[in-house]
Each structure stands twice: as structure tokens, then as C-alpha cells.
Amino acid sequence: MVPEPFFALATLLFSLGIIGIVSRRNLFVVYMSIELMLSSVNLVLVIFSRLRGDMDGSVIALLLIGVIAAEAALFLAIIIHLVRISRSVDSDAFDELKQAKESR
Amino acid sequence: MLENSIFLILAIFLIGGGLTMVWSRETIISAFGFFVAMLAMAGVFALLGNSFLFLAQIMVSVGAVVVLSMMVITAINLKEENLPDEPNKLRWIFFTALIVTPFSLLMYRTLVSVHQNFAHTSEGYGSLKVLGEALFKDWVLSFEVISVLLLAAMVGAVVIARKELSDGA
């Protein structure tokens, strides 16, 4: 097996995730980009596990899938909460932790 | 040869799904792109010869995470005017891609050079038995910690997402 295309694919997915996080303001797209980045890391783990021929990388990838599920539940709960308090999924609407330049 | 063409098809689905996810204005279409990308990711796991991760990816990532996202998106039911207006979206995406490109090249080169520096063996890979032994012998502590983490995440999600009761009752 030639691993270079798989590495290129994982790198591309990670970059797509970064692009989605930085350039979009829809909270759902930000969330899904984070998930995509986590999955690409998962892919790298599986590729290395395949190359080395031992299952430890696969076990870490399996545990990481569990972490992804936990993260998804929390993130969706946070999104529901944010939508409930301001009826919007714009990430610019939630800037209460920003440095207080003009105090309200 | 067959492997190459399958990889190409899966890569097209992955990249296309990711691009749709980043590009699309409608949230549910983004979620659909995410769905396609996760499904193709499961296919890549199968192509790497890892049957159990293929199943776990389909069951957990596709069956739970993506479906939960779609359910939340449809339950929130955002109207067109509640979506953030992003007048410079294409410009943002383009310039972010421009900035990210050198970084991803660096990442690619790092991965390739790392894999050239250790010994390759491939025997007994991918069988469920070996994975089960590794999971329940060497990684059993991590496994239990993950179960506690999932429980904590579930409780936290319920606490965060429930409706605020009036005055602490």
C-alpha cells in the first residue's frame, strides 16, 4: 500500500476544517468543521496503525470516535442553548467574552 | 488497480462533501455534505483493511453524530433571516485557503517523512481478535475513562440544553 495519497487526503480534510472554522460564521458549520478535523486526525492514526501493523493506533482511533461522540453531544447542547437565548446561529452574536471596549 | 479507483471515488466524495459543508449557505445542505464526508471516511477505513473501525465509524459518526446534528438543525428550524449574512464569504474562504496552503504542505511533508522513519510490518492486521485483545489488555484504562467521559458529556448536555426553570426551582 502506498500511504502518500492517504496522507494527502487527511491533510486536505484538516485544511478544509480550518478553512470552515475561520471563514464561516454559521455555528453549525463551525461545529461540523471541528468534527471534520477530528476525523482527519483519526484517519492519520489509522494509516499509521496500518503501516506499523499493530493495532494500537486503531484502538486510539476507536477511543477517539467515542470522544467525537461526546464532543458532538456537548457542542449541540451549547448550540441549542445559544439559539434559545438569542435566536441566531451567527457566531458574531455571541461576543460577551470579548474584551469590553464599549461597556454596556 | 481496483484499490486505486475505489480510493479515488472515496476521495472525491470526501473532498466534495467537505467543500459542500464549508461552502453551502443552507445549514441542512452543509449537514448533508458532512454526512457524505463521514460515510466516505468509513469507506476509507474499510479500504485500509480495518473492518471494525469501518463499523464503528458508520454506527457512531454517521448513525449518531450526523443524524443528531441533522435532527438539531431541523428542530431549531431557522428561518432564512436568522442565518448570519456573510457577504464576503467567498473572499474569506479564498484568502483562508491561501493562508492555510503552506501549513498543509508542511503537514503533508511531516507525515511523509515520519512514515519513512520507522519499520514497516503488516501481519495479523485488521482482525477483530487482535483489536479486541489490544483494547481490553493494554488500553482498558483508557476504555473505562472514555465511558466516564461519555457519561459526563451526557449529563452536561442535558444540563446545558434543558429549559431554564423559573427562579431556581
mmCIF file of C-alpha atoms in Angstrom:
data_model
loop_
_atom_site.group_PDB
_atom_site.id
_atom_site.type_symbol
_atom_site.label_atom_id
_atom_site.label_comp_id
_atom_site.label_asym_id
_atom_site.label_seq_id
_atom_site.Cartn_x
_atom_site.Cartn_y
_atom_site.Cartn_z
ATOM 1 C CA MET A 1 0.000 0.000 0.000
ATOM 2 C CA VAL A 2 1.238 3.480 -0.885
ATOM 3 C CA PRO A 3 0.433 5.825 2.007
ATOM 4 C CA GLU A 4 1.121 9.182 0.347
ATOM 5 C CA PRO A 5 -2.357 9.664 -1.191
ATOM 6 C CA PHE A 6 -3.937 8.845 2.145
ATOM 7 C CA PHE A 7 -1.728 11.426 3.857
ATOM 8 C CA ALA A 8 -2.653 13.970 1.206
ATOM 9 C CA LEU A 9 -6.337 13.221 1.760
ATOM 10 C CA ALA A 10 -6.065 13.597 5.538
ATOM 11 C CA THR A 11 -4.136 16.859 5.152
ATOM 12 C CA LEU A 12 -6.717 18.220 2.731
ATOM 13 C CA LEU A 13 -9.545 17.387 5.103
ATOM 14 C CA PHE A 14 -7.758 19.033 8.012
ATOM 15 C CA SER A 15 -7.184 22.173 5.932
ATOM 16 C CA LEU A 16 -10.839 22.188 4.887
ATOM 17 C CA GLY A 17 -11.762 22.064 8.548
ATOM 18 C CA ILE A 18 -9.512 25.033 9.335
ATOM 19 C CA ILE A 19 -10.995 26.963 6.414
ATOM 20 C CA GLY A 20 -14.509 26.226 7.626
ATOM 21 C CA ILE A 21 -13.753 27.352 11.166
ATOM 22 C CA VAL A 22 -12.046 30.575 10.156
ATOM 23 C CA SER A 23 -14.167 31.727 7.261
ATOM 24 C CA ARG A 24 -17.733 30.817 8.177
ATOM 25 C CA ARG A 25 -19.910 32.343 10.844
ATOM 26 C CA ASN A 26 -22.674 29.762 10.997
ATOM 27 C CA LEU A 27 -22.230 27.883 14.271
ATOM 28 C CA PHE A 28 -23.261 24.582 12.721
ATOM 29 C CA VAL A 29 -20.623 24.874 10.028
ATOM 30 C CA VAL A 30 -18.008 25.658 12.672
ATOM 31 C CA TYR A 31 -19.086 22.585 14.613
ATOM 32 C CA MET A 32 -19.000 20.327 11.582
ATOM 33 C CA SER A 33 -15.585 21.661 10.611
ATOM 34 C CA ILE A 34 -14.259 20.726 14.040
ATOM 35 C CA GLU A 35 -15.697 17.255 13.566
ATOM 36 C CA LEU A 36 -14.057 17.007 10.155
ATOM 37 C CA MET A 37 -10.669 17.948 11.618
ATOM 38 C CA LEU A 38 -11.048 15.334 14.350
ATOM 39 C CA SER A 39 -11.954 12.720 11.766
ATOM 40 C CA SER A 40 -8.935 13.557 9.637
ATOM 41 C CA VAL A 41 -6.708 13.069 12.686
ATOM 42 C CA ASN A 42 -8.470 9.763 13.149
ATOM 43 C CA LEU A 43 -7.625 8.867 9.565
ATOM 44 C CA VAL A 44 -3.945 9.627 10.151
ATOM 45 C CA LEU A 45 -3.983 7.363 13.202
ATOM 46 C CA VAL A 46 -5.497 4.529 11.207
ATOM 47 C CA ILE A 47 -2.981 4.983 8.375
ATOM 48 C CA PHE A 48 -0.053 4.800 10.774
ATOM 49 C CA SER A 49 -1.582 1.819 12.510
ATOM 50 C CA ARG A 50 -1.868 0.093 9.135
ATOM 51 C CA LEU A 51 1.713 0.939 8.222
ATOM 52 C CA ARG A 52 3.126 -0.263 11.506
ATOM 53 C CA GLY A 53 0.958 -3.338 11.510
ATOM 54 C CA ASP A 54 -0.022 -3.160 15.164
ATOM 55 C CA MET A 55 -3.481 -2.391 16.447
ATOM 56 C CA ASP A 56 -2.616 0.317 18.977
ATOM 57 C CA GLY A 57 -3.301 3.135 16.549
ATOM 58 C CA SER A 58 -6.643 1.577 15.677
ATOM 59 C CA VAL A 59 -7.539 1.343 19.352
ATOM 60 C CA ILE A 60 -6.708 5.035 19.812
ATOM 61 C CA ALA A 61 -8.833 5.804 16.749
ATOM 62 C CA LEU A 62 -11.695 3.818 18.245
ATOM 63 C CA LEU A 63 -11.438 5.728 21.514
ATOM 64 C CA LEU A 64 -11.263 8.974 19.543
ATOM 65 C CA ILE A 65 -14.576 8.112 17.900
ATOM 66 C CA GLY A 66 -16.034 7.961 21.403
ATOM 67 C CA VAL A 67 -14.528 11.355 22.200
ATOM 68 C CA ILE A 68 -16.024 12.718 18.967
ATOM 69 C CA ALA A 69 -19.457 11.497 20.045
ATOM 70 C CA ALA A 70 -19.118 13.164 23.465
ATOM 71 C CA GLU A 71 -17.930 16.382 21.869
ATOM 72 C CA ALA A 72 -20.829 16.360 19.422
ATOM 73 C CA ALA A 73 -23.393 15.977 22.203
ATOM 74 C CA LEU A 74 -21.916 18.862 24.176
ATOM 75 C CA PHE A 75 -21.498 21.117 21.170
ATOM 76 C CA LEU A 76 -25.071 20.566 20.004
ATOM 77 C CA ALA A 77 -26.358 21.263 23.520
ATOM 78 C CA ILE A 78 -24.394 24.513 23.577
ATOM 79 C CA ILE A 79 -25.779 25.465 20.152
ATOM 80 C CA ILE A 80 -29.339 24.798 21.353
ATOM 81 C CA HIS A 81 -28.711 26.957 24.407
ATOM 82 C CA LEU A 82 -27.242 29.795 22.336
ATOM 83 C CA VAL A 83 -30.083 29.683 19.831
ATOM 84 C CA ARG A 84 -32.560 29.757 22.679
ATOM 85 C CA ILE A 85 -31.084 32.899 24.201
ATOM 86 C CA SER A 86 -30.611 34.882 21.011
ATOM 87 C CA ARG A 87 -32.491 33.164 18.137
ATOM 88 C CA SER A 88 -29.478 33.197 15.853
ATOM 89 C CA VAL A 89 -26.632 30.915 14.804
ATOM 90 C CA ASP A 90 -24.303 33.767 13.969
ATOM 91 C CA SER A 91 -21.058 33.314 15.868
ATOM 92 C CA ASP A 92 -20.592 37.095 15.865
ATOM 93 C CA ALA A 93 -23.715 37.439 18.011
ATOM 94 C CA PHE A 94 -22.007 35.772 20.947
ATOM 95 C CA ASP A 95 -19.212 38.141 21.873
ATOM 96 C CA GLU A 96 -19.827 38.567 25.574
ATOM 97 C CA LEU A 97 -16.375 37.316 26.443
ATOM 98 C CA LYS A 98 -14.781 39.834 24.112
ATOM 99 C CA GLN A 99 -12.620 42.491 25.690
ATOM 100 C CA ALA A 100 -15.008 45.152 26.907
ATOM 101 C CA LYS A 101 -14.197 48.133 24.749
ATOM 102 C CA GLU A 102 -17.503 49.915 24.998
ATOM 103 C CA SER A 103 -19.161 48.711 28.165
ATOM 104 C CA ARG A 104 -22.885 48.380 28.117
ATOM 105 C CA MET B 1 -5.848 -1.047 -9.703
ATOM 106 C CA LEU B 2 -9.289 -1.624 -8.219
ATOM 107 C CA GLU B 3 -7.994 -0.268 -4.942
ATOM 108 C CA ASN B 4 -6.803 2.894 -6.657
ATOM 109 C CA SER B 5 -10.118 3.566 -8.308
ATOM 110 C CA ILE B 6 -12.027 2.947 -5.082
ATOM 111 C CA PHE B 7 -9.685 5.321 -3.293
ATOM 112 C CA LEU B 8 -10.235 7.935 -5.991
ATOM 113 C CA ILE B 9 -14.019 7.673 -5.718
ATOM 114 C CA LEU B 10 -13.884 7.872 -1.919
ATOM 115 C CA ALA B 11 -11.523 10.847 -2.072
ATOM 116 C CA ILE B 12 -13.869 12.645 -4.457
ATOM 117 C CA PHE B 13 -16.759 12.034 -2.078
ATOM 118 C CA LEU B 14 -14.738 13.157 0.935
ATOM 119 C CA ILE B 15 -13.443 16.353 -0.612
ATOM 120 C CA GLY B 16 -16.762 17.092 -2.274
ATOM 121 C CA GLY B 17 -18.625 16.566 0.974
ATOM 122 C CA GLY B 18 -16.191 18.772 2.852
ATOM 123 C CA LEU B 19 -16.390 21.511 0.231
ATOM 124 C CA THR B 20 -20.188 21.389 0.262
ATOM 125 C CA MET B 21 -20.075 21.630 4.036
ATOM 126 C CA VAL B 22 -17.835 24.685 4.028
ATOM 127 C CA TRP B 23 -19.438 26.315 1.006
ATOM 128 C CA SER B 24 -23.162 25.939 1.354
ATOM 129 C CA ARG B 25 -25.301 28.679 2.844
ATOM 130 C CA GLU B 26 -28.170 26.404 3.829
ATOM 131 C CA THR B 27 -27.298 24.650 7.071
ATOM 132 C CA ILE B 28 -29.049 21.412 6.206
ATOM 133 C CA ILE B 29 -27.104 21.129 2.936
ATOM 134 C CA SER B 30 -23.912 21.622 4.932
ATOM 135 C CA ALA B 31 -25.028 18.801 7.176
ATOM 136 C CA PHE B 32 -25.669 16.632 4.157
ATOM 137 C CA GLY B 33 -22.141 17.302 2.880
ATOM 138 C CA PHE B 34 -20.866 16.356 6.323
ATOM 139 C CA PHE B 35 -22.888 13.152 6.137
ATOM 140 C CA VAL B 36 -21.363 12.235 2.774
ATOM 141 C CA ALA B 37 -17.863 13.013 4.061
ATOM 142 C CA MET B 38 -18.311 10.834 7.156
ATOM 143 C CA LEU B 39 -19.670 7.960 5.098
ATOM 144 C CA ALA B 40 -16.745 8.184 2.697
ATOM 145 C CA MET B 41 -14.409 8.282 5.688
ATOM 146 C CA ALA B 42 -15.862 4.952 6.785
ATOM 147 C CA GLY B 43 -15.125 3.685 3.280
ATOM 148 C CA VAL B 44 -11.514 4.808 3.603
ATOM 149 C CA PHE B 45 -11.251 2.890 6.879
ATOM 150 C CA ALA B 46 -12.540 -0.199 5.096
ATOM 151 C CA LEU B 47 -10.038 0.382 2.313
ATOM 152 C CA LEU B 48 -7.273 0.447 4.909
ATOM 153 C CA GLY B 49 -8.364 -3.007 5.970
ATOM 154 C CA ASN B 50 -9.832 -2.029 9.314
ATOM 155 C CA SER B 51 -13.257 -3.608 9.389
ATOM 156 C CA PHE B 52 -14.145 -2.801 12.979
ATOM 157 C CA LEU B 53 -13.365 0.899 12.648
ATOM 158 C CA PHE B 54 -15.465 0.899 9.491
ATOM 159 C CA LEU B 55 -18.405 -0.386 11.506
ATOM 160 C CA ALA B 56 -17.728 1.950 14.423
ATOM 161 C CA GLN B 57 -17.478 4.941 12.107
ATOM 162 C CA ILE B 58 -20.791 4.093 10.453
ATOM 163 C CA MET B 59 -22.541 3.374 13.736
ATOM 164 C CA VAL B 60 -21.193 6.237 15.827
ATOM 165 C CA SER B 61 -20.143 9.024 13.474
ATOM 166 C CA VAL B 62 -22.769 8.578 10.782
ATOM 167 C CA GLY B 63 -25.534 6.950 12.752
ATOM 168 C CA ALA B 64 -25.291 9.019 15.903
ATOM 169 C CA VAL B 65 -23.346 12.227 15.361
ATOM 170 C CA VAL B 66 -24.532 13.231 11.906
ATOM 171 C CA VAL B 67 -28.119 12.188 12.486
ATOM 172 C CA LEU B 68 -28.145 14.066 15.787
ATOM 173 C CA SER B 69 -26.801 17.158 14.025
ATOM 174 C CA MET B 70 -29.495 16.938 11.359
ATOM 175 C CA MET B 71 -32.168 16.467 13.998
ATOM 176 C CA VAL B 72 -30.951 19.525 15.894
ATOM 177 C CA ILE B 73 -30.835 21.579 12.706
ATOM 178 C CA THR B 74 -34.365 20.644 11.747
ATOM 179 C CA ALA B 75 -35.634 21.046 15.320
ATOM 180 C CA ILE B 76 -34.200 24.545 15.625
ATOM 181 C CA ASN B 77 -35.828 25.350 12.272
ATOM 182 C CA LEU B 78 -34.001 28.524 11.431
ATOM 183 C CA LYS B 79 -35.606 30.888 9.008
ATOM 184 C CA GLU B 80 -33.684 32.474 6.202
ATOM 185 C CA GLU B 81 -33.376 35.793 8.034
ATOM 186 C CA ASN B 82 -31.901 34.139 11.120
ATOM 187 C CA LEU B 83 -28.923 32.789 9.240
ATOM 188 C CA PRO B 84 -25.872 35.014 9.510
ATOM 189 C CA ASP B 85 -25.399 37.107 6.418
ATOM 190 C CA GLU B 86 -21.940 36.599 5.056
ATOM 191 C CA PRO B 87 -21.474 38.998 2.179
ATOM 192 C CA ASN B 88 -17.755 38.281 1.794
ATOM 193 C CA LYS B 89 -17.951 34.523 2.243
ATOM 194 C CA LEU B 90 -16.161 33.598 -0.975
ATOM 195 C CA ARG B 91 -13.413 36.103 -0.309
ATOM 196 C CA TRP B 92 -12.998 34.792 3.235
ATOM 197 C CA ILE B 93 -12.799 31.203 2.016
ATOM 198 C CA PHE B 94 -10.339 32.084 -0.722
ATOM 199 C CA PHE B 95 -7.936 34.004 1.474
ATOM 200 C CA THR B 96 -8.131 31.472 4.287
ATOM 201 C CA ALA B 97 -7.294 28.759 1.792
ATOM 202 C CA LEU B 98 -4.367 30.851 0.611
ATOM 203 C CA ILE B 99 -3.064 31.189 4.160
ATOM 204 C CA VAL B 100 -3.687 27.548 5.087
ATOM 205 C CA THR B 101 -1.984 26.094 1.977
ATOM 206 C CA PRO B 102 1.663 26.389 3.185
ATOM 207 C CA PHE B 103 0.687 24.973 6.526
ATOM 208 C CA SER B 104 -0.975 21.967 4.955
ATOM 209 C CA LEU B 105 2.037 21.408 2.706
ATOM 210 C CA LEU B 106 4.205 21.395 5.817
ATOM 211 C CA MET B 107 1.847 18.939 7.462
ATOM 212 C CA TYR B 108 1.927 16.642 4.438
ATOM 213 C CA ARG B 109 5.710 16.659 4.272
ATOM 214 C CA THR B 110 5.919 15.978 8.001
ATOM 215 C CA LEU B 111 3.598 12.987 7.748
ATOM 216 C CA VAL B 112 5.507 11.527 4.799
ATOM 217 C CA SER B 113 8.885 11.955 6.472
ATOM 218 C CA VAL B 114 7.585 10.433 9.708
ATOM 219 C CA HIS B 115 6.360 7.352 7.931
ATOM 220 C CA GLN B 116 9.700 6.903 6.195
ATOM 221 C CA ASN B 117 11.452 6.664 9.539
ATOM 222 C CA PHE B 118 10.066 3.565 11.149
ATOM 223 C CA ALA B 119 9.974 -0.088 10.335
ATOM 224 C CA HIS B 120 7.025 -1.376 8.371
ATOM 225 C CA THR B 121 5.408 -4.640 9.149
ATOM 226 C CA SER B 122 1.965 -5.787 8.257
ATOM 227 C CA GLU B 123 0.941 -9.120 9.620
ATOM 228 C CA GLY B 124 -2.163 -10.003 11.521
ATOM 229 C CA TYR B 125 -3.556 -6.561 10.944
ATOM 230 C CA GLY B 126 -7.202 -5.701 10.985
ATOM 231 C CA SER B 127 -8.624 -8.806 12.566
ATOM 232 C CA LEU B 128 -11.221 -8.234 15.230
ATOM 233 C CA LYS B 129 -9.468 -10.588 17.617
ATOM 234 C CA VAL B 130 -6.229 -8.627 17.701
ATOM 235 C CA LEU B 131 -8.081 -5.362 18.167
ATOM 236 C CA GLY B 132 -10.156 -6.777 20.995
ATOM 237 C CA GLU B 133 -7.059 -8.081 22.742
ATOM 238 C CA ALA B 134 -5.298 -4.735 22.426
ATOM 239 C CA LEU B 135 -8.387 -2.863 23.584
ATOM 240 C CA PHE B 136 -9.032 -4.973 26.651
ATOM 241 C CA LYS B 137 -5.432 -5.678 27.658
ATOM 242 C CA ASP B 138 -3.308 -2.617 27.039
ATOM 243 C CA TRP B 139 -5.940 0.073 26.678
ATOM 244 C CA VAL B 140 -8.528 -0.975 29.217
ATOM 245 C CA LEU B 141 -7.938 2.076 31.435
ATOM 246 C CA SER B 142 -8.474 4.440 28.501
ATOM 247 C CA PHE B 143 -11.582 2.497 27.583
ATOM 248 C CA GLU B 144 -13.061 2.961 31.058
ATOM 249 C CA VAL B 145 -12.071 6.630 31.104
ATOM 250 C CA ILE B 146 -13.878 7.106 27.790
ATOM 251 C CA SER B 147 -17.013 5.581 29.273
ATOM 252 C CA VAL B 148 -16.858 8.020 32.207
ATOM 253 C CA LEU B 149 -16.269 10.859 29.741
ATOM 254 C CA LEU B 150 -19.329 9.858 27.737
ATOM 255 C CA LEU B 151 -21.433 9.772 30.888
ATOM 256 C CA ALA B 152 -20.163 13.208 31.935
ATOM 257 C CA ALA B 153 -20.827 14.590 28.457
ATOM 258 C CA MET B 154 -24.353 13.198 28.524
ATOM 259 C CA VAL B 155 -25.123 14.774 31.896
ATOM 260 C CA GLY B 156 -23.515 18.044 30.786
ATOM 261 C CA ALA B 157 -25.503 18.118 27.558
ATOM 262 C CA VAL B 158 -28.759 17.580 29.424
ATOM 263 C CA VAL B 159 -27.907 20.317 31.928
ATOM 264 C CA ILE B 160 -26.869 22.806 29.253
ATOM 265 C CA ALA B 161 -29.714 22.193 26.843
ATOM 266 C CA ARG B 162 -32.672 21.986 29.199
ATOM 267 C CA LYS B 163 -35.068 24.858 29.528
ATOM 268 C CA GLU B 164 -34.315 27.276 32.316
ATOM 269 C CA LEU B 165 -36.751 26.744 35.127
ATOM 270 C CA SER B 166 -38.149 29.854 36.687
ATOM 271 C CA ASP B 167 -36.181 31.039 39.710
ATOM 272 C CA GLY B 168 -34.059 28.063 40.547
ATOM 273 C CA ALA B 169 -36.917 25.684 41.232
#
